[in-house]
mmCIF file of C-alpha atoms and ligand atoms in Angstrom:
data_model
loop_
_atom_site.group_PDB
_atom_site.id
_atom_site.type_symbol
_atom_site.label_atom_id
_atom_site.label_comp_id
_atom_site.label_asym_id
_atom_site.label_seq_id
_atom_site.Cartn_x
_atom_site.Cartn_y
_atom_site.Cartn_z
ATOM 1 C CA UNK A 1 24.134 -5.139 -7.614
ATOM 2 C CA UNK A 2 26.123 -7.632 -5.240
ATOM 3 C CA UNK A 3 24.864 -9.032 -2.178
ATOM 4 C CA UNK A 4 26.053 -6.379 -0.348
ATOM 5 C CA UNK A 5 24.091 -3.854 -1.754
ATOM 6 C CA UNK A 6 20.560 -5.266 -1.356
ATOM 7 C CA UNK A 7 18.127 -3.238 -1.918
ATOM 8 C CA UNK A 8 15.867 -2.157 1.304
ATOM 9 C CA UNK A 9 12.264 -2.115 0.578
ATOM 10 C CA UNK A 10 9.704 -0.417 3.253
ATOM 11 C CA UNK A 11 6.048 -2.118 2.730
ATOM 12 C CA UNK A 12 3.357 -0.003 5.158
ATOM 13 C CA UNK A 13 0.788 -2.277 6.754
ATOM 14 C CA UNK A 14 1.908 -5.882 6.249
ATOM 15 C CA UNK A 15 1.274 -7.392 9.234
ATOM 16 C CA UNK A 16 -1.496 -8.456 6.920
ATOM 17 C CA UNK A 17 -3.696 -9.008 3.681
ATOM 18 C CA UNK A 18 -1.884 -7.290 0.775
ATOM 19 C CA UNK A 19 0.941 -5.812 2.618
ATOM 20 C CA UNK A 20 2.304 -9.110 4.054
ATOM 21 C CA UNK A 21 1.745 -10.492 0.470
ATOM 22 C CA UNK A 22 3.538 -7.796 -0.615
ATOM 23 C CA UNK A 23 6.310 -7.793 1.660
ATOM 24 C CA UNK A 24 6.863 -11.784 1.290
ATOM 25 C CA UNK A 25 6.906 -11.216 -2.735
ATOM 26 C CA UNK A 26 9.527 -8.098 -2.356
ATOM 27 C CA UNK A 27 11.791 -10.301 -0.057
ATOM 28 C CA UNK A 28 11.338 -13.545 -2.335
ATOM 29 C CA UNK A 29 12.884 -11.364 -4.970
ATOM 30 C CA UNK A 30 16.203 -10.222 -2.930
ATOM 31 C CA UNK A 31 15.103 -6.967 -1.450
ATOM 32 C CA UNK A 32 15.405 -6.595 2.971
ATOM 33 C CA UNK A 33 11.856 -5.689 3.884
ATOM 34 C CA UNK A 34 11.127 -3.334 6.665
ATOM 35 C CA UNK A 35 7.489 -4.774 7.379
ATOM 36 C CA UNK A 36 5.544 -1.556 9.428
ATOM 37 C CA UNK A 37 2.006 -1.450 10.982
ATOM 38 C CA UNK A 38 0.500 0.254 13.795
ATOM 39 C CA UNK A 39 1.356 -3.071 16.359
ATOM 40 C CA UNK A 40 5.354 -4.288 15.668
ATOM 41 C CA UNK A 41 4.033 -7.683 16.984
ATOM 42 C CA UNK A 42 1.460 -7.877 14.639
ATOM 43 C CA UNK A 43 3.740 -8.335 12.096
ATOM 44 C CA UNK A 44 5.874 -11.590 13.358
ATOM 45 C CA UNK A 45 3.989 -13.461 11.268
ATOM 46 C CA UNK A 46 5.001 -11.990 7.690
ATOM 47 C CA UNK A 47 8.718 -11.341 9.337
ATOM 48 C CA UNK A 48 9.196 -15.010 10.025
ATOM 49 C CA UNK A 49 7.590 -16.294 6.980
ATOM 50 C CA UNK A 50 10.413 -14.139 5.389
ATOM 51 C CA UNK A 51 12.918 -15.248 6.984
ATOM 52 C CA UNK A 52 11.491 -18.760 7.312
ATOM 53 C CA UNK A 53 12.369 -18.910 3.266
ATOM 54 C CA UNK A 54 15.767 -17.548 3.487
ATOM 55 C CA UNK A 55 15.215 -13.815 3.284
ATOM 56 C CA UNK A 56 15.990 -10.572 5.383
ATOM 57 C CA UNK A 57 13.057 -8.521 7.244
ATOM 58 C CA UNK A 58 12.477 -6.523 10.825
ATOM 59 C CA UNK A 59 8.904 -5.628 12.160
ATOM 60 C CA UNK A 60 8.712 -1.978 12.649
ATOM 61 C CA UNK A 61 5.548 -1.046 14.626
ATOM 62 C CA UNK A 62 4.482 2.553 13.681
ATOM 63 C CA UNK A 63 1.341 4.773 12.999
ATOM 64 C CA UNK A 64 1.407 6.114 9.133
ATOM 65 C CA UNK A 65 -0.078 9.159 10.182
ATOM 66 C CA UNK A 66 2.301 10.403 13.117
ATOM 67 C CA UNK A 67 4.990 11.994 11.851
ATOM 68 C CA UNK A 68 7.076 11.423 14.616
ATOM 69 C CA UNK A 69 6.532 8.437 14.599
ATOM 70 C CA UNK A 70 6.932 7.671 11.079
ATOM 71 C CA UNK A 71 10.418 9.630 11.469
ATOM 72 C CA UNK A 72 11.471 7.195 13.651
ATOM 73 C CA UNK A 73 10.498 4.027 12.172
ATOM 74 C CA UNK A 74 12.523 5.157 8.777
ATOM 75 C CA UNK A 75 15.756 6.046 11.045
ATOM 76 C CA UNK A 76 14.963 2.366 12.696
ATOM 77 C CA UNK A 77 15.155 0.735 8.720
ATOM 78 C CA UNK A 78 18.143 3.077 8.108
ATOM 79 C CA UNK A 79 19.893 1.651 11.845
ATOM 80 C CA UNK A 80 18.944 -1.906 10.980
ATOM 81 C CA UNK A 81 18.745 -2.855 7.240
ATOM 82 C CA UNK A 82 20.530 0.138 5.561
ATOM 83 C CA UNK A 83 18.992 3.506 3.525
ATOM 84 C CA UNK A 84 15.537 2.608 1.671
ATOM 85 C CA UNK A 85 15.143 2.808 -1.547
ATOM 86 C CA UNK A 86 11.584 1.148 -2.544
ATOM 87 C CA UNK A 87 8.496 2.385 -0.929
ATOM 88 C CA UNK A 88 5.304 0.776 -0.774
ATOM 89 C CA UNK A 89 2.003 2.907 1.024
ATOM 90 C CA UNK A 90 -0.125 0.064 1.494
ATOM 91 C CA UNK A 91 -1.788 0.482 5.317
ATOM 92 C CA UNK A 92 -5.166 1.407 4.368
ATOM 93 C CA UNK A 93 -8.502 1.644 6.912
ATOM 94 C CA UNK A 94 -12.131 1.687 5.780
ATOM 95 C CA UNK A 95 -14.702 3.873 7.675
ATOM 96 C CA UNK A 96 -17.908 3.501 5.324
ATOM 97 C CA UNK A 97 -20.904 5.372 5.683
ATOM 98 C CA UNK A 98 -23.738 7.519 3.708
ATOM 99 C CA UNK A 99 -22.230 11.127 3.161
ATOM 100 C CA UNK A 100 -25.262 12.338 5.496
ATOM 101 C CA UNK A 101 -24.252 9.760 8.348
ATOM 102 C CA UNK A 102 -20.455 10.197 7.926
ATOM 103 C CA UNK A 103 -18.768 11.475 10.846
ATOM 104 C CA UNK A 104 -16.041 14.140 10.598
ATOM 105 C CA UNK A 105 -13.799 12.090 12.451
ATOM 106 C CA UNK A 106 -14.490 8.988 9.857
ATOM 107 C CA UNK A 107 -13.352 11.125 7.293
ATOM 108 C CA UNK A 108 -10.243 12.486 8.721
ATOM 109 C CA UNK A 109 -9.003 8.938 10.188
ATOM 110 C CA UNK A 110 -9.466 8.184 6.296
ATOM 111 C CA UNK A 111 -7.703 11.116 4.381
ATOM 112 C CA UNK A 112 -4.971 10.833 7.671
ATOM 113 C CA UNK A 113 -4.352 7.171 7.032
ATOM 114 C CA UNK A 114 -4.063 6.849 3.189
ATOM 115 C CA UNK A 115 -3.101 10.459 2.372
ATOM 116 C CA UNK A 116 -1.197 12.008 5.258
ATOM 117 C CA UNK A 117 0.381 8.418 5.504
ATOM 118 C CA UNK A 118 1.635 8.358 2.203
ATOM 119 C CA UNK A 119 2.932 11.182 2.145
ATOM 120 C CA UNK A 120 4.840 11.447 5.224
ATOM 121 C CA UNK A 121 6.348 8.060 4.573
ATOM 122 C CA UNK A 122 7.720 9.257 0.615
ATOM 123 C CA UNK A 123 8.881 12.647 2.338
ATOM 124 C CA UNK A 124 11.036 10.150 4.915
ATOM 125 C CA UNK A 125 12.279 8.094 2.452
ATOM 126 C CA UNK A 126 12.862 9.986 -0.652
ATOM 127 C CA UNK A 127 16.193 11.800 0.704
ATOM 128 C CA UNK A 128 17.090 8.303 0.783
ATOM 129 C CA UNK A 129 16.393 7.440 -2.610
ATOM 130 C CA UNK A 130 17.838 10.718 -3.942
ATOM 131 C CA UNK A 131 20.937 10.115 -2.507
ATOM 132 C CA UNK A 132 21.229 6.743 -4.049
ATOM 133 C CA UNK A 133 20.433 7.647 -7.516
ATOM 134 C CA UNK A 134 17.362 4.872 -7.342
ATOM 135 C CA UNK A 135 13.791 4.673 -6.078
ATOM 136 C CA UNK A 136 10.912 3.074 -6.573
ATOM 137 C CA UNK A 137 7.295 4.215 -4.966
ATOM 138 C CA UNK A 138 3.828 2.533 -5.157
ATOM 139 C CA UNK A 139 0.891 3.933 -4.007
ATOM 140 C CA UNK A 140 -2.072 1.541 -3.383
ATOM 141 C CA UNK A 141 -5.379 3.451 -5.259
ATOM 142 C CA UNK A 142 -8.600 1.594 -5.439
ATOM 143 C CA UNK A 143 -11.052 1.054 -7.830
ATOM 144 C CA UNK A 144 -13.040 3.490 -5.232
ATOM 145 C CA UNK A 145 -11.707 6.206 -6.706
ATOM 146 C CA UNK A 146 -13.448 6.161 -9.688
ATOM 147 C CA UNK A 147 -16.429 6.766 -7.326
ATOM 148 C CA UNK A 148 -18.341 4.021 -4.715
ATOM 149 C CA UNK A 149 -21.273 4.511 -2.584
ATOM 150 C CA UNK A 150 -20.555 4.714 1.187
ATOM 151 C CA UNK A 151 -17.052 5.571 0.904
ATOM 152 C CA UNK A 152 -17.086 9.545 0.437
ATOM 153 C CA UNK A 153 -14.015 9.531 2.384
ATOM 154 C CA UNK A 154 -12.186 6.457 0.948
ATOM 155 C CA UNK A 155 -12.532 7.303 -2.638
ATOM 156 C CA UNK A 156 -11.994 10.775 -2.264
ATOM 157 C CA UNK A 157 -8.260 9.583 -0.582
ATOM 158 C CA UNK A 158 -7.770 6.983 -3.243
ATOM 159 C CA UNK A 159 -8.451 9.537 -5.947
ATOM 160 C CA UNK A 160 -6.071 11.883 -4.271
ATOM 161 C CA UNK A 161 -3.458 9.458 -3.807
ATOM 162 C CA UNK A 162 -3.794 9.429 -8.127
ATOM 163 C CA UNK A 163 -3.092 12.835 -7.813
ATOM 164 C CA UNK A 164 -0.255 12.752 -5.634
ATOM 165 C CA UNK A 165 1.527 9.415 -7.430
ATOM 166 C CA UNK A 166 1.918 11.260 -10.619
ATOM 167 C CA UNK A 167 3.524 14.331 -8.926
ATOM 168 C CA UNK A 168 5.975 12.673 -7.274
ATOM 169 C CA UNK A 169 6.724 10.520 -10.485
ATOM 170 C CA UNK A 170 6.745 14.618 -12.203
ATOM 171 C CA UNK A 171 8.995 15.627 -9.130
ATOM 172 C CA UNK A 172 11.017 12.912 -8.696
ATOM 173 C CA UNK A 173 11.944 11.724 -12.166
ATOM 174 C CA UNK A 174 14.967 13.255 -12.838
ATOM 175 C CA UNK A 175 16.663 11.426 -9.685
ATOM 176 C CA UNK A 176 15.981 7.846 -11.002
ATOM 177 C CA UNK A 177 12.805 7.718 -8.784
ATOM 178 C CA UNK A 178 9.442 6.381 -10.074
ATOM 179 C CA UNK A 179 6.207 6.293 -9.034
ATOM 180 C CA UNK A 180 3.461 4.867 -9.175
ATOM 181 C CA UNK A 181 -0.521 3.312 -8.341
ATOM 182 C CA UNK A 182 -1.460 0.469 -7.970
ATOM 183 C CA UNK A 183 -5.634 0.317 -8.190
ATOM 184 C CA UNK A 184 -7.058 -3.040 -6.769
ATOM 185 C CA UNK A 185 -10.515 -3.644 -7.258
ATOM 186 C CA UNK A 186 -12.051 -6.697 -5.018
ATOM 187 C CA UNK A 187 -9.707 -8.556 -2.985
ATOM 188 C CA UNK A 188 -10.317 -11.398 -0.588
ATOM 189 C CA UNK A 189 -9.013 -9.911 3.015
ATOM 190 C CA UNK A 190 -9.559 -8.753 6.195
ATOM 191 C CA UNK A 191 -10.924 -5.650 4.697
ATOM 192 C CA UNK A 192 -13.599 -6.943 2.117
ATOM 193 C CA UNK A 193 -14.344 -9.509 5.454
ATOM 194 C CA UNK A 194 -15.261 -6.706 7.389
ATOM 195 C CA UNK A 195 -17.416 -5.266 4.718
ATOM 196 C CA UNK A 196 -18.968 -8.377 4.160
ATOM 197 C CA UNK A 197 -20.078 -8.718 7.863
ATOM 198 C CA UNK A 198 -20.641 -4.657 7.820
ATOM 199 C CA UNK A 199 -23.770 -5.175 5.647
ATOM 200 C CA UNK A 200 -24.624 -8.942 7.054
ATOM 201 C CA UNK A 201 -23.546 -11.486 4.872
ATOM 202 C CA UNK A 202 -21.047 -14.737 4.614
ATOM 203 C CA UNK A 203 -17.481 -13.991 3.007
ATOM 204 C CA UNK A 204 -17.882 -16.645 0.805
ATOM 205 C CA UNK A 205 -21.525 -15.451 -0.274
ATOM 206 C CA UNK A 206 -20.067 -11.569 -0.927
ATOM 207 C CA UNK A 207 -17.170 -13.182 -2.852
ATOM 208 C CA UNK A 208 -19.308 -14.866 -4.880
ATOM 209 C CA UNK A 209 -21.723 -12.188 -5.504
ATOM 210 C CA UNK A 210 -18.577 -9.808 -6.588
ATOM 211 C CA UNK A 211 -17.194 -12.462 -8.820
ATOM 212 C CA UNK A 212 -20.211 -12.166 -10.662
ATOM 213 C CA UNK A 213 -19.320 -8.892 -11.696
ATOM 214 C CA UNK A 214 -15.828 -9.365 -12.378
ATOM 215 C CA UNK A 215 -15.111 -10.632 -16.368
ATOM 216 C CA UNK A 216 -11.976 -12.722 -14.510
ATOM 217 C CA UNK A 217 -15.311 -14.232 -12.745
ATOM 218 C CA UNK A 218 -12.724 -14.429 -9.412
ATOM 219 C CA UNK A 219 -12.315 -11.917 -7.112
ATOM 220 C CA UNK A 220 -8.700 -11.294 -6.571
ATOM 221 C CA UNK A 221 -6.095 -12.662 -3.989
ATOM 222 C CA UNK A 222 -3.099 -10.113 -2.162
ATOM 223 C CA UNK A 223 -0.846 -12.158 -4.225
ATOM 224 C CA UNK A 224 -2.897 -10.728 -7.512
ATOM 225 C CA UNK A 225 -1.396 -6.861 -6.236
ATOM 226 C CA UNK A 226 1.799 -8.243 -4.812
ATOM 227 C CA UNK A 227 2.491 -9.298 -8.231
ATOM 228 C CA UNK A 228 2.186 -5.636 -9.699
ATOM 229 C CA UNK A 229 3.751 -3.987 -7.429
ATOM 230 C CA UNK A 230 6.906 -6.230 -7.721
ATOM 231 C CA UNK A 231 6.677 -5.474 -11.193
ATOM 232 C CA UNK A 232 6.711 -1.174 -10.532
ATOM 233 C CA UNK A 233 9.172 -2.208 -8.007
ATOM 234 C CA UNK A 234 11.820 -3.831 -10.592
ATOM 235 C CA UNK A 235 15.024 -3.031 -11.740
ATOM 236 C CA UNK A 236 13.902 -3.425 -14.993
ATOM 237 C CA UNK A 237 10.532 -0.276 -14.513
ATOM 238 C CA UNK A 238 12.671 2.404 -14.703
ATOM 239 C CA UNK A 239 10.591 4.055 -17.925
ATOM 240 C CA UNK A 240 7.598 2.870 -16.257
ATOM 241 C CA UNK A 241 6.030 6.552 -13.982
ATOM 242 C CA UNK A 242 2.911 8.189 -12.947
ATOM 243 C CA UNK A 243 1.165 5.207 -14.068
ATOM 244 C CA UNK A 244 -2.631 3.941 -12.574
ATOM 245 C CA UNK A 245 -2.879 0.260 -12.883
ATOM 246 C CA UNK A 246 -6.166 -1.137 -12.257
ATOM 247 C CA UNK A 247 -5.871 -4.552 -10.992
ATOM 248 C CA UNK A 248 -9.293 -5.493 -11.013
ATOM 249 C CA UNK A 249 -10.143 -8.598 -13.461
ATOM 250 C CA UNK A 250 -11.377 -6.717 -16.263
ATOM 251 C CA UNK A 251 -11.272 -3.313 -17.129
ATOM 252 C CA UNK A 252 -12.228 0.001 -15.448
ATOM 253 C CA UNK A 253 -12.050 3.834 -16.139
HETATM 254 N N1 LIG B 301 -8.950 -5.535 -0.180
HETATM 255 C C1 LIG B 301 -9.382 -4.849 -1.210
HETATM 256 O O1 LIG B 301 -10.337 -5.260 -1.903
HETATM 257 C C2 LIG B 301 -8.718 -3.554 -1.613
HETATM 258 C C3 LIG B 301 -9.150 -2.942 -2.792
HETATM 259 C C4 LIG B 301 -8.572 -1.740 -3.188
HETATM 260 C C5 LIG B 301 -7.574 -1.163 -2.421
HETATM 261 N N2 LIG B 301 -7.173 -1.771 -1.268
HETATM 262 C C6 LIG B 301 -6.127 -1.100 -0.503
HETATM 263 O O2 LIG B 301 -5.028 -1.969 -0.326
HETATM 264 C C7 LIG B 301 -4.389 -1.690 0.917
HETATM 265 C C8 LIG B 301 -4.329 -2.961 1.756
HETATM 266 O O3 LIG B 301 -5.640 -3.441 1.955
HETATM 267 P P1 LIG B 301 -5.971 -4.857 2.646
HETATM 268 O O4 LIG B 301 -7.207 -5.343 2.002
HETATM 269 O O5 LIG B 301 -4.762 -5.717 2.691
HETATM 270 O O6 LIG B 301 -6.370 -4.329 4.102
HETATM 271 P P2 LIG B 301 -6.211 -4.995 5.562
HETATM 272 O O7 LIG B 301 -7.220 -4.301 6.417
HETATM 273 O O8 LIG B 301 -6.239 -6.475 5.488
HETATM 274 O O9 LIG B 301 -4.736 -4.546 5.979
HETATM 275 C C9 LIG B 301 -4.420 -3.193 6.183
HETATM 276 C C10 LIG B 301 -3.255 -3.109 7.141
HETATM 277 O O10 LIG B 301 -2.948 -1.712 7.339
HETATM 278 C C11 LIG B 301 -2.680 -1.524 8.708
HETATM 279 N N3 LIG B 301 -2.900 -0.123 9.098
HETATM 280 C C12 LIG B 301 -4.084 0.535 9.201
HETATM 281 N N4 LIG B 301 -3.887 1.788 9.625
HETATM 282 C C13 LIG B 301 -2.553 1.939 9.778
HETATM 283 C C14 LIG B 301 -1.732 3.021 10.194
HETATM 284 N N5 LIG B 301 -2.272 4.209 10.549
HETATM 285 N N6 LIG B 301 -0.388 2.850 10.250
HETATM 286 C C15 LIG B 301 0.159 1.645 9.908
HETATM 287 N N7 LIG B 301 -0.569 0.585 9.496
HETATM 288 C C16 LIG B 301 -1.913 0.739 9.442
HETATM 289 C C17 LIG B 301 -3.651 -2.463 9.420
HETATM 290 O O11 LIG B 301 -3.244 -2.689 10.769
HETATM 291 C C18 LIG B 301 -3.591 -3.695 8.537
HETATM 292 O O12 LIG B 301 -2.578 -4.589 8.933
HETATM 293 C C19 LIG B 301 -5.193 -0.570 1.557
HETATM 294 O O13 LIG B 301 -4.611 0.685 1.262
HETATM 295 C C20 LIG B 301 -6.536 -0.698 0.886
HETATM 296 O O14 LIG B 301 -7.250 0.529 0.923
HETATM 297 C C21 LIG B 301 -7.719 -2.944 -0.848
#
């Protein structure tokens, strides 16, 4: 592939935590990054560290779950950096609660976000991919969906996004497109901050506490993920579909 030809990558929610890691890993390795989340100026801050190191990337601001306005964010990528060929669904929302004190509207903001989201986004972007021969498509599971308490809605969407990774990777195959999930378990961001305050304690305290349970005895860093999916991501990962990877410091099932 010659300069010309770089490939353009489309990372969903990294304005922050493991999307911006992601996004600054993808662009470190040569790809143009189309870095989308809900606020476009949210996401100056991973766009100019990109470009701060030499490397190509436009903020896109854009709602996962809004069609329309997922349509247009992929025809701004295809206007501005040329036809995308990797796909990462990594905007992700948490809306814990007991099953008895969930609200409906928790759980559908949930399933919209990480579900709806990923798949509108691969049904934008796959044409693309098809009619370049080449895609790549990671889907970010959890370690939820092997079952956690409070997060009836989140697991259930991680689970399904499982589900949905290895059809695509059965649908998709035969036009040189993978897919596949990657499964984080505890990661130090925004996210597992708001948990941590959610149910009253320090971040550093809940980081310890998880570490204690993790054979790595760390919890993980967005770099940790961004590392995996650059790997799925790769030139190289073509045999490499439908695939879980639990990221997690030790092993789960
Ligand atoms: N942090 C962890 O321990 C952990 C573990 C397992 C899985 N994950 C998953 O990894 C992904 C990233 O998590 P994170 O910890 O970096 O979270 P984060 O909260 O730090 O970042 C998520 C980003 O997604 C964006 N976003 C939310 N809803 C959106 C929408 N509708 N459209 C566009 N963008 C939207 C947010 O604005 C935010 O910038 C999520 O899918 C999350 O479920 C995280």
């Amino acid at each position: 592939m010659s300069t010309t030809d770089q490939r353009v990558a489309v990372v969903t929610g990294a304005a922050r935590g493991i999307g911006a890691a992601t996004a600054v890993r993808l662009a470190a390795e040569g790809r143009a990054v189309a870095v989308i989340d809900l606020d476009e100026a949210a996401c100056k801050d991973t766009v100019e560290k990109i470009t701060a190191a030499g490397g190509k990337a436009i903020a896109v601001g854009a709602d996962v779950s809004d069609e329309a306005q997922v349509e247009a964010a992929i025809a701004r990528v295809v206007a501005e950096l040329g036809a995308p060929t990797i796909l990462v669904n990594n905007a992700g929302v948490l809306r814990d609660n007991l099953l008895f004190k969930m609200s409906t509207s928790d759980w559908d903001t949930v399933l919209n976000v990480h579900l709806r989201g990923s798949f509108l986004m691969s049904k934008a972007v796959q044409k693309h991919m098809v009619d370049a021969g080449f895609g790549r498509i990671v889907n970010l599971s959890s370690s939820s969906a092997l079952g956690n308490r409070g997060q009836a809605n989140y697991s259930a969407a991680k689970a399904g996004l499982q589900g949905f990774t290895k059809t695509l990777a059965i649908e998709l195959g035969k036009f040189g497109i993978t897919a596949n999930a990657v499964a984080p378990g505890f990661i130090a961001t925004d996210m597992t901050a708001a948990t941590a305050a959610r149910v009253g304690m320090g971040f550093e305290e809940f980081k310890a506490a998880a570490a204690t349970q993790i054979p790595v005895a760390r919890v993980g860093e967005p770099d940790d993920i961004a590392n995996a999916i650059a790997f799925f991501t790769g030139e190289a990962a073509g045999f490499v579909s439908g695939q879980v990877l639990y990221v997690a410091g030790g092993p789960l099932d």
